[in-house]
Amino acid sequence: IHINPILRRLAPERQALTIEEQSLVIITGASRGFGRAVAEALCQNLVSEGSCILLMARSQAGLEATAQSLKTIQPNSIKVQCCRIDLAHPDETVFRTSIQEALSKFEGDLKQFEQAVVVHNAGTMSPQGLMTWHCSKSTDLAAYFAMNLSSTMVLNSVLHEEIFAQVPKAVVVNVSSLAAVEAIISWSLYCTGKAARDMYFKCLAQECPQYRVLNYAPGPLDTDMIAEVLADPKIHPEIQKIFEELVQQGNLLQPKTSADKLAQVLKADEFVSGSHVDYFNL
Amino acid sequence: IHINPILRRLAPERQALTIEEQSLVIITGASRGFGRAVAEALCQNLVSEGSCILLMARSQAGLEATAQSLKTIQPNSIKVQCCRIDLAHPDETVFRTSIQEALSKFEGDLKQFEQAVVVHNAGTMSPQGLMTWHCSKSTDLAAYFAMNLSSTMVLNSVLHEEIFAQVPKAVVVNVSSLAAVEAIISWSLYCTGKAARDMYFKCLAQECPQYRVLNYAPGPLDTDMIAEVLADPKIHPEIQKIFEELVQQGNLLQPKTSADKLAQVLKADEFVSGSHVDYFNL
């Protein structure tokens, strides 16, 4: 068998990590839907006394509702901060300042944390319903990749310097999708962005074998996005039919169900770092 | 086994096509290196009398040199046109006008062609040597994805409307890389862009089962890029070591060798449309 000679050089040694206490947890898109469910699931299952959770999103009201929910789950033992951030316009300086300000509100030192857990959940599907041959507006493409790709890369770079490098362990979760690995009609923009994000985090795992990096595809979720997909006349009929059937057959997942599974996967700590793990493969 | 319910719906029926005569061939990045080798290989192995080849790139001198080489291979029976285009700044209108002007120079009707063969070869690696945590300059990321991702999508969208839709058959080749499927240290930008491009063309295959779409990874080639990799102090030592070994052991492929293999793959017409095919897997 011929093997690409570069391939032989790509297997780094990996250090196993375990999820422990005293975490600094950061979640983007935490104001609603799956992001909120992940915040709740991690709060319930993973973090212990003295942990801090930083919720990031555009909507202050949504962030505060998520924070309120977390306080119900763990009334006294954890600290929660909200950080308004606009991921549609990635800017290193703005991201860095926002994170530094948010961290300063925890009134502690990063050294207190045994690990950082980051969940890159934020993402959009719009513009919807573009066939591959409708991807002709470069400004639309640029805006989509800024929001769904560059923004995540810039934020992760800033988090790497500001946080990962300061704590003993880093767990980095990318909220991926089946669309990262399978082509879906009229969703080429979404598929392309998700495939690219998966690869970025696969590279992070390659470059930082001491981290635990997971591309988690949460399955089809019962969130606001579904209502948008069913209502939008620009959505391809094939896609609408898929989701209509999912709704009719009760096959949509509750965000909590998939978020709890994510928490279990992190707790079990058996995934290959950098791999793509689907809810349905667990 | 649990199967993601969306997955069951994603297998379209495919129509087999065969490579035939009277082709309109379009190649980007055709002014040098692998693009020129592909132009020569297709000219030698695939196209027949009455075919037209459109060479696209920024460098007029490079395009003319490639055109000259093609005329040596097939002196009379094919027409060659050069089209200067700047893929770093994707613009639907500019791309459409450039293609319409170039086609008009062939002085024929698109109806004369039995098929269109497009090879999306253009791409850059710069900025080199960025670790995943150095991907913090959003303008650099935007420029990279404009050149290596959006540009290909915009051009393919325009080609779809202007050409693919007007001819009986379309064969679309994306020049991919091992980096589209494997994470490589300090190459996250390159890996991310290549993974995204692969997925875009996988979606094209999904949406257009009547097309033949191939993501072809040509292997490590002996082109100008190698000299750049070896000379640039910003390149990661791990990467330089890999390429130094390839050079020392004579394991770099000549562009012609890999381009000829691509021509064979297209001629054999046995690949799964939308799949990623590596030189070393053939």
XYZ file of C-alpha atoms in Angstrom:
564
model
C 0.000 0.000 0.000
C 1.251 3.475 -0.839
C 1.036 5.870 2.074
C 1.305 9.606 1.738
C 4.655 10.201 3.464
C 3.287 13.211 5.345
C 0.677 11.000 6.991
C 3.244 8.937 8.890
C 4.413 12.024 10.739
C 1.040 13.119 12.052
C 0.442 10.917 15.085
C 1.383 12.809 18.245
C 1.511 11.313 21.717
C -1.583 12.190 23.709
C -1.947 12.832 27.414
C -5.181 11.654 28.965
C -7.025 14.156 31.131
C -9.920 13.773 33.487
C -12.677 16.220 34.242
C -12.225 17.551 37.749
C -13.414 20.187 40.098
C -12.766 23.928 40.255
C -13.517 24.704 36.665
C -13.693 27.893 34.707
C -16.436 27.214 32.156
C -17.020 29.467 29.145
C -19.965 28.949 26.787
C -20.806 31.003 23.688
C -24.332 31.376 22.366
C -25.405 30.786 25.971
C -28.485 33.001 25.864
C -30.862 30.329 24.566
C -31.370 26.930 22.990
C -28.557 24.430 23.096
C -26.088 26.904 24.644
C -28.349 27.394 27.650
C -28.934 23.631 27.921
C -25.169 23.004 27.876
C -24.653 25.597 30.610
C -27.291 23.846 32.713
C -25.940 20.357 32.027
C -22.346 21.276 32.873
C -23.511 23.141 35.972
C -25.481 20.080 37.068
C -23.011 17.340 36.183
C -19.486 18.636 35.988
C -18.512 21.675 37.948
C -18.013 21.732 41.672
C -17.810 24.277 44.452
C -15.664 27.255 43.596
C -16.232 26.983 39.889
C -17.049 29.943 37.685
C -19.215 29.986 34.590
C -18.894 32.711 31.985
C -21.873 32.982 29.631
C -21.320 34.749 26.316
C -23.885 35.901 23.723
C -25.364 39.036 22.192
C -28.617 39.085 24.171
C -28.239 40.461 27.693
C -31.783 39.371 28.595
C -31.124 35.839 27.369
C -27.826 35.645 29.233
C -29.480 36.784 32.454
C -32.234 34.178 32.061
C -29.583 31.463 31.652
C -27.673 32.812 34.679
C -30.889 32.738 36.712
C -31.468 29.115 35.733
C -27.923 28.174 36.800
C -28.446 29.809 40.190
C -31.480 27.574 40.693
C -29.370 24.496 39.968
C -26.412 25.482 42.172
C -27.570 28.303 44.445
C -24.374 29.154 46.328
C -21.346 27.226 45.286
C -20.649 28.610 41.824
C -20.220 32.071 40.369
C -21.848 33.095 37.119
C -20.994 36.082 34.935
C -22.597 37.256 31.709
C -20.536 38.753 28.895
C -22.220 40.479 25.970
C -20.261 39.856 22.805
C -21.042 40.183 19.112
C -19.473 37.194 17.381
C -20.660 38.389 13.977
C -17.801 40.888 13.968
C -14.669 39.127 15.151
C -12.143 41.553 16.621
C -9.213 40.366 18.670
C -9.012 43.524 20.783
C -12.717 43.613 21.565
C -12.780 39.894 22.396
C -9.709 40.195 24.632
C -11.049 43.206 26.506
C -14.456 41.555 26.996
C -12.886 38.413 28.412
C -10.480 40.268 30.677
C -13.329 42.392 32.043
C -15.536 39.360 32.613
C -12.748 37.446 34.357
C -11.981 40.392 36.617
C -15.577 40.263 37.900
C -14.930 36.780 39.310
C -12.546 38.527 41.726
C -10.166 35.647 41.778
C -6.989 34.474 40.213
C -6.909 32.118 37.231
C -4.526 30.011 39.329
C -7.471 28.868 41.448
C -8.812 26.792 38.562
C -7.773 23.231 37.894
C -9.131 23.454 34.386
C -10.872 25.573 31.785
C -13.807 24.165 29.833
C -14.818 26.123 26.737
C -17.855 25.330 24.607
C -17.869 27.086 21.217
C -21.589 26.835 20.609
C -22.508 30.095 18.832
C -23.434 29.782 15.187
C -26.010 30.753 12.612
C -27.615 29.096 9.610
C -28.629 32.220 7.725
C -28.624 32.830 4.771
C -30.681 29.658 4.362
C -31.616 27.688 1.300
C -28.633 28.556 -0.903
C -27.838 25.850 -3.411
C -24.122 25.481 -4.223
C -24.605 27.527 -7.386
C -26.216 30.385 -5.465
C -23.072 31.002 -3.424
C -22.173 33.950 -5.623
C -22.455 36.941 -3.279
C -18.983 37.327 -1.807
C -20.157 39.751 0.875
C -22.748 37.223 2.115
C -20.118 34.484 2.163
C -17.654 36.744 3.958
C -20.257 37.613 6.597
C -21.175 33.946 7.074
C -17.570 32.804 7.481
C -16.780 35.772 9.751
C -19.607 34.789 12.098
C -19.268 31.015 11.955
C -15.590 30.393 11.327
C -13.204 33.325 11.835
C -15.033 34.470 14.948
C -14.536 31.077 16.593
C -10.869 31.015 15.572
C -10.212 34.545 16.879
C -12.046 33.853 20.140
C -10.249 30.554 20.625
C -6.879 32.227 19.970
C -7.650 34.862 22.605
C -8.906 32.243 25.077
C -5.743 30.232 24.457
C -3.516 33.126 25.477
C -5.693 34.564 28.225
C -6.883 31.338 29.844
C -5.758 27.932 28.504
C -2.095 28.846 28.911
C -2.745 29.864 32.563
C -4.543 26.757 33.843
C -3.342 23.163 34.220
C -5.934 21.658 31.886
C -8.062 22.796 28.966
C -11.155 21.089 27.569
C -12.370 22.630 24.318
C -15.711 21.659 22.805
C -16.838 22.733 19.357
C -20.579 22.369 18.790
C -20.488 20.672 15.435
C -23.199 19.044 13.331
C -23.888 16.108 11.079
C -23.442 18.810 8.435
C -19.713 18.908 9.219
C -19.282 15.429 7.768
C -22.265 14.879 5.455
C -23.325 17.004 2.498
C -26.902 18.251 2.847
C -28.899 19.706 -0.029
C -29.226 23.522 0.084
C -27.047 23.676 3.202
C -23.634 23.958 1.546
C -22.827 27.149 3.422
C -23.694 25.539 6.750
C -21.877 22.291 5.836
C -18.798 24.169 4.622
C -18.575 26.312 7.759
C -19.069 23.328 10.074
C -16.506 21.188 8.223
C -14.011 24.025 8.481
C -14.648 24.495 12.227
C -14.218 20.775 12.867
C -10.871 20.866 11.075
C -9.700 23.927 13.014
C -10.349 22.104 16.290
C -8.790 18.911 14.940
C -5.685 21.021 14.327
C -5.891 22.419 17.871
C -5.888 18.843 19.188
C -2.913 18.028 16.971
C -0.942 21.058 18.110
C -1.894 20.758 21.788
C -1.966 17.055 22.710
C -2.237 18.096 26.354
C -5.719 19.525 25.688
C -8.946 17.568 25.378
C -10.713 18.721 22.197
C -14.117 17.475 21.085
C -16.218 18.182 17.994
C -19.682 17.286 19.263
C -22.624 16.940 16.858
C -25.688 17.319 19.093
C -28.281 15.816 16.714
C -31.445 17.527 15.448
C -32.607 19.675 18.347
C -35.989 21.046 19.282
C -34.950 24.712 19.384
C -36.069 27.989 17.804
C -34.029 27.057 14.724
C -36.550 24.347 13.828
C -39.443 26.790 13.770
C -37.354 29.000 11.480
C -36.583 26.089 9.162
C -40.258 25.098 8.937
C -41.517 28.646 8.422
C -38.973 30.086 5.990
C -40.162 29.862 2.357
C -36.539 30.055 1.184
C -35.736 26.691 2.776
C -35.404 23.831 0.302
C -38.484 21.533 0.335
C -36.256 18.488 0.885
C -34.938 20.015 4.111
C -38.390 21.096 5.279
C -39.679 17.570 4.647
C -36.870 16.061 6.726
C -37.647 18.342 9.644
C -41.416 17.993 9.295
C -40.985 14.227 9.610
C -38.697 14.658 12.601
C -41.365 16.775 14.282
C -44.242 14.456 13.361
C -42.418 11.338 14.499
C -41.225 12.953 17.707
C -37.592 12.442 16.679
C -36.287 15.878 17.557
C -34.053 15.816 20.599
C -34.668 18.043 23.568
C -31.626 20.307 24.075
C -31.331 18.960 27.640
C -31.107 15.358 26.379
C -28.213 16.116 24.068
C -26.508 18.514 26.509
C -26.639 15.864 29.242
C -25.029 13.386 26.842
C -22.278 15.916 26.127
C -21.674 16.266 29.865
C -21.443 12.460 30.122
C -18.958 12.287 27.247
C -16.753 14.887 28.902
C -17.021 13.129 32.264
C -16.204 9.702 30.779
C -13.234 11.354 29.031
C -12.758 8.514 26.568
C -13.092 10.340 23.251
C -10.103 10.751 20.959
C -9.053 14.381 21.200
C -9.927 16.279 18.030
C -12.452 13.686 16.875
C -15.998 14.246 15.646
C -18.493 12.577 17.975
C -22.180 12.425 17.087
C -24.981 12.071 19.641
C -26.212 9.112 17.630
C -22.867 7.308 17.747
C -22.851 7.246 21.542
C -27.427 0.939 16.120
C -28.797 4.449 16.401
C -28.644 6.352 13.136
C -29.066 10.068 12.874
C -32.425 10.250 11.079
C -31.170 12.919 8.703
C -28.469 10.566 7.450
C -30.963 8.122 5.946
C -32.198 10.822 3.607
C -28.874 11.795 2.137
C -28.183 9.143 -0.497
C -29.188 10.414 -3.941
C -29.264 8.332 -7.085
C -26.221 8.949 -9.221
C -25.876 8.950 -12.985
C -22.612 7.643 -14.332
C -20.860 9.777 -16.932
C -17.941 9.101 -19.175
C -15.267 11.487 -20.321
C -15.737 12.206 -23.993
C -14.599 14.452 -26.759
C -15.403 18.086 -27.534
C -14.706 19.475 -24.123
C -14.634 22.962 -22.738
C -11.878 22.826 -20.114
C -11.360 25.572 -17.525
C -8.410 25.566 -15.133
C -7.647 28.143 -12.426
C -4.143 28.858 -11.197
C -3.048 27.705 -14.665
C -0.031 30.022 -14.937
C 2.421 27.682 -13.208
C 3.056 24.607 -11.087
C 0.304 22.046 -10.750
C -2.228 24.131 -12.699
C 0.025 24.175 -15.746
C 0.731 20.439 -15.377
C -3.006 19.713 -15.215
C -3.606 21.779 -18.339
C -0.907 19.787 -20.136
C -2.140 16.427 -18.848
C -5.765 17.077 -19.826
C -4.660 18.410 -23.205
C -2.589 15.270 -23.763
C -4.963 12.645 -22.420
C -8.537 13.818 -22.427
C -9.609 16.445 -24.877
C -10.110 15.841 -28.554
C -10.362 17.879 -31.708
C -12.582 20.898 -31.382
C -12.037 21.268 -27.682
C -11.349 24.593 -26.033
C -9.191 25.237 -22.993
C -9.600 28.355 -20.880
C -6.645 29.114 -18.632
C -7.261 31.412 -15.647
C -4.753 33.070 -13.302
C -3.358 36.484 -12.330
C -0.115 36.289 -14.299
C -0.518 37.032 -17.998
C 3.054 35.916 -18.715
C 2.503 32.631 -16.888
C -0.784 32.030 -18.708
C 0.841 32.642 -22.075
C 3.671 30.244 -21.251
C 1.118 27.547 -20.402
C -0.822 28.295 -23.591
C 2.406 27.979 -25.591
C 3.102 24.598 -24.011
C -0.409 23.370 -24.889
C 0.064 24.411 -28.503
C 3.175 22.215 -28.615
C 1.136 19.258 -27.387
C -1.823 19.748 -29.716
C -0.766 22.174 -32.443
C -3.967 22.577 -34.437
C -6.940 20.760 -33.069
C -7.693 22.703 -29.898
C -8.228 26.339 -29.053
C -6.658 27.946 -26.005
C -7.603 31.234 -24.375
C -6.056 33.010 -21.399
C -8.165 34.886 -18.878
C -6.558 37.146 -16.294
C -8.506 37.000 -13.060
C -7.738 37.977 -9.466
C -9.201 35.276 -7.261
C -8.064 37.054 -4.105
C -11.008 39.432 -4.507
C -14.088 37.392 -5.365
C -16.674 39.431 -7.209
C -19.575 37.824 -9.027
C -19.865 40.574 -11.637
C -16.159 40.652 -12.443
C -15.973 36.858 -12.636
C -19.053 36.674 -14.883
C -17.804 39.351 -17.243
C -14.347 37.755 -17.449
C -15.806 34.372 -18.300
C -18.279 35.739 -20.849
C -15.505 37.693 -22.572
C -13.199 34.675 -22.623
C -15.919 32.407 -24.007
C -16.778 34.906 -26.741
C -13.173 34.659 -27.988
C -13.697 30.974 -28.769
C -16.129 32.216 -31.441
C -18.388 29.269 -30.990
C -21.556 28.255 -29.250
C -21.552 26.445 -25.912
C -23.855 23.920 -27.604
C -20.870 22.549 -29.519
C -19.459 21.040 -26.325
C -20.355 17.612 -25.050
C -19.022 18.484 -21.644
C -17.379 21.091 -19.458
C -14.407 20.140 -17.303
C -13.472 22.615 -14.589
C -10.424 22.294 -12.360
C -10.454 24.598 -9.323
C -6.732 24.589 -8.685
C -5.943 28.128 -7.495
C -5.031 28.465 -3.854
C -2.477 29.950 -1.480
C -0.819 28.873 1.754
C 0.111 32.310 3.067
C 0.072 33.425 5.882
C 2.210 30.420 6.820
C 3.189 29.047 10.173
C 0.179 30.172 12.214
C -0.522 27.904 15.148
C -4.219 27.550 16.012
C -3.817 30.128 18.790
C -2.292 32.659 16.406
C -5.451 32.822 14.294
C -6.454 36.071 15.952
C -6.262 38.628 13.127
C -9.736 38.626 11.634
C -8.649 40.611 8.570
C -5.973 37.991 7.779
C -8.506 35.202 8.207
C -11.047 37.037 6.045
C -8.454 37.533 3.301
C -7.423 33.872 3.454
C -10.977 32.558 3.253
C -11.867 35.060 0.512
C -8.986 33.786 -1.642
C -9.207 30.082 -0.861
C -12.868 29.453 -0.125
C -15.354 32.186 -1.121
C -13.559 32.838 -4.385
C -13.940 29.201 -5.435
C -17.606 29.201 -4.413
C -18.381 32.427 -6.288
C -16.514 31.255 -9.396
C -18.196 27.855 -9.304
C -21.614 29.505 -8.929
C -20.933 31.683 -11.979
C -19.575 28.721 -13.974
C -22.670 26.751 -13.009
C -25.002 29.349 -14.498
C -22.870 30.359 -17.459
C -21.554 26.946 -18.504
C -22.575 23.789 -16.601
C -26.254 24.498 -17.150
C -25.643 24.893 -20.907
C -23.738 21.674 -21.647
C -24.805 18.014 -21.412
C -22.182 17.036 -18.854
C -20.103 18.728 -16.186
C -16.963 17.396 -14.541
C -15.806 19.496 -11.598
C -12.431 18.908 -9.957
C -11.347 20.601 -6.749
C -7.621 20.465 -6.132
C -7.646 19.356 -2.536
C -4.895 18.208 -0.197
C -4.120 15.715 2.513
C -4.649 18.810 4.676
C -8.379 18.649 3.887
C -8.705 15.445 5.906
C -5.715 15.399 8.268
C -4.714 18.014 10.825
C -1.182 19.300 10.264
C 0.764 21.300 12.854
C 0.946 25.047 12.090
C -1.218 24.608 8.999
C -4.644 25.049 10.588
C -5.559 27.843 8.201
C -4.625 25.725 5.176
C -6.329 22.623 6.644
C -9.478 24.574 7.527
C -9.768 26.141 4.078
C -9.149 22.837 2.296
C -11.655 20.949 4.486
C -14.243 23.622 3.757
C -13.622 23.471 -0.001
C -13.911 19.679 -0.001
C -17.260 19.965 1.741
C -18.541 22.611 -0.678
C -17.825 20.284 -3.610
C -19.271 17.312 -1.723
C -22.449 19.396 -1.470
C -22.290 20.177 -5.201
C -22.165 16.417 -5.889
C -25.109 15.905 -3.553
C -27.189 18.623 -5.187
C -26.202 17.736 -8.770
C -26.001 13.944 -9.035
C -25.751 14.359 -12.821
C -22.313 16.000 -12.389
C -19.030 14.219 -11.756
C -17.325 15.963 -8.835
C -13.887 15.031 -7.536
C -11.824 16.331 -4.624
C -8.332 15.340 -5.737
C -5.374 15.520 -3.318
C -2.319 15.608 -5.599
C 0.314 14.629 -3.011
C 3.425 16.622 -2.072
C 4.526 18.286 -5.291
C 7.864 19.593 -6.445
C 6.685 23.156 -7.173
C 7.695 26.702 -6.165
C 5.699 26.238 -2.957
C 8.302 23.799 -1.632
C 11.126 26.300 -1.999
C 8.945 28.790 -0.108
C 8.267 26.294 2.669
C 11.957 25.469 3.048
C 13.119 29.096 2.956
C 10.518 30.850 5.109
C 11.720 31.261 8.730
C 8.068 31.537 9.861
C 7.370 27.931 8.862
C 7.137 25.524 11.793
C 10.298 23.361 12.133
C 8.145 20.205 12.136
C 6.817 21.109 8.686
C 10.226 22.093 7.353
C 11.619 18.773 8.577
C 8.867 16.838 6.785
C 9.582 18.615 3.520
C 13.360 18.452 3.908
C 13.041 14.685 4.239
C 10.759 14.516 1.212
C 13.348 16.416 -0.804
C 16.306 14.375 0.492
C 14.581 11.053 -0.100
C 13.347 12.061 -3.530
C 9.724 11.605 -2.433
C 8.315 14.805 -3.887
C 6.088 14.161 -6.866
C 6.640 15.870 -10.170
C 3.540 17.922 -11.044
C 3.278 15.966 -14.317
C 3.182 12.631 -12.460
C 0.239 13.678 -10.311
C -1.524 15.562 -13.107
C -1.304 12.484 -15.355
C -2.830 10.408 -12.546
C -5.666 12.929 -12.265
C -6.280 12.609 -16.013
C -6.373 8.809 -15.620
C -8.850 9.056 -12.748
C -11.137 11.264 -14.818
C -10.805 8.962 -17.822
C -11.514 5.807 -15.785
C -14.535 7.638 -14.326
C -14.917 5.245 -11.411
C -14.656 7.631 -8.472
C -17.651 8.311 -6.262
C -18.841 11.807 -7.117
C -18.047 14.234 -4.295
C -15.443 11.970 -2.734
C -11.917 12.844 -1.637
C -9.360 10.890 -3.660
C -5.669 11.024 -2.774
C -2.843 10.328 -5.250
C -1.530 7.790 -2.755
C -4.816 5.888 -2.558
C -4.822 5.190 -6.277
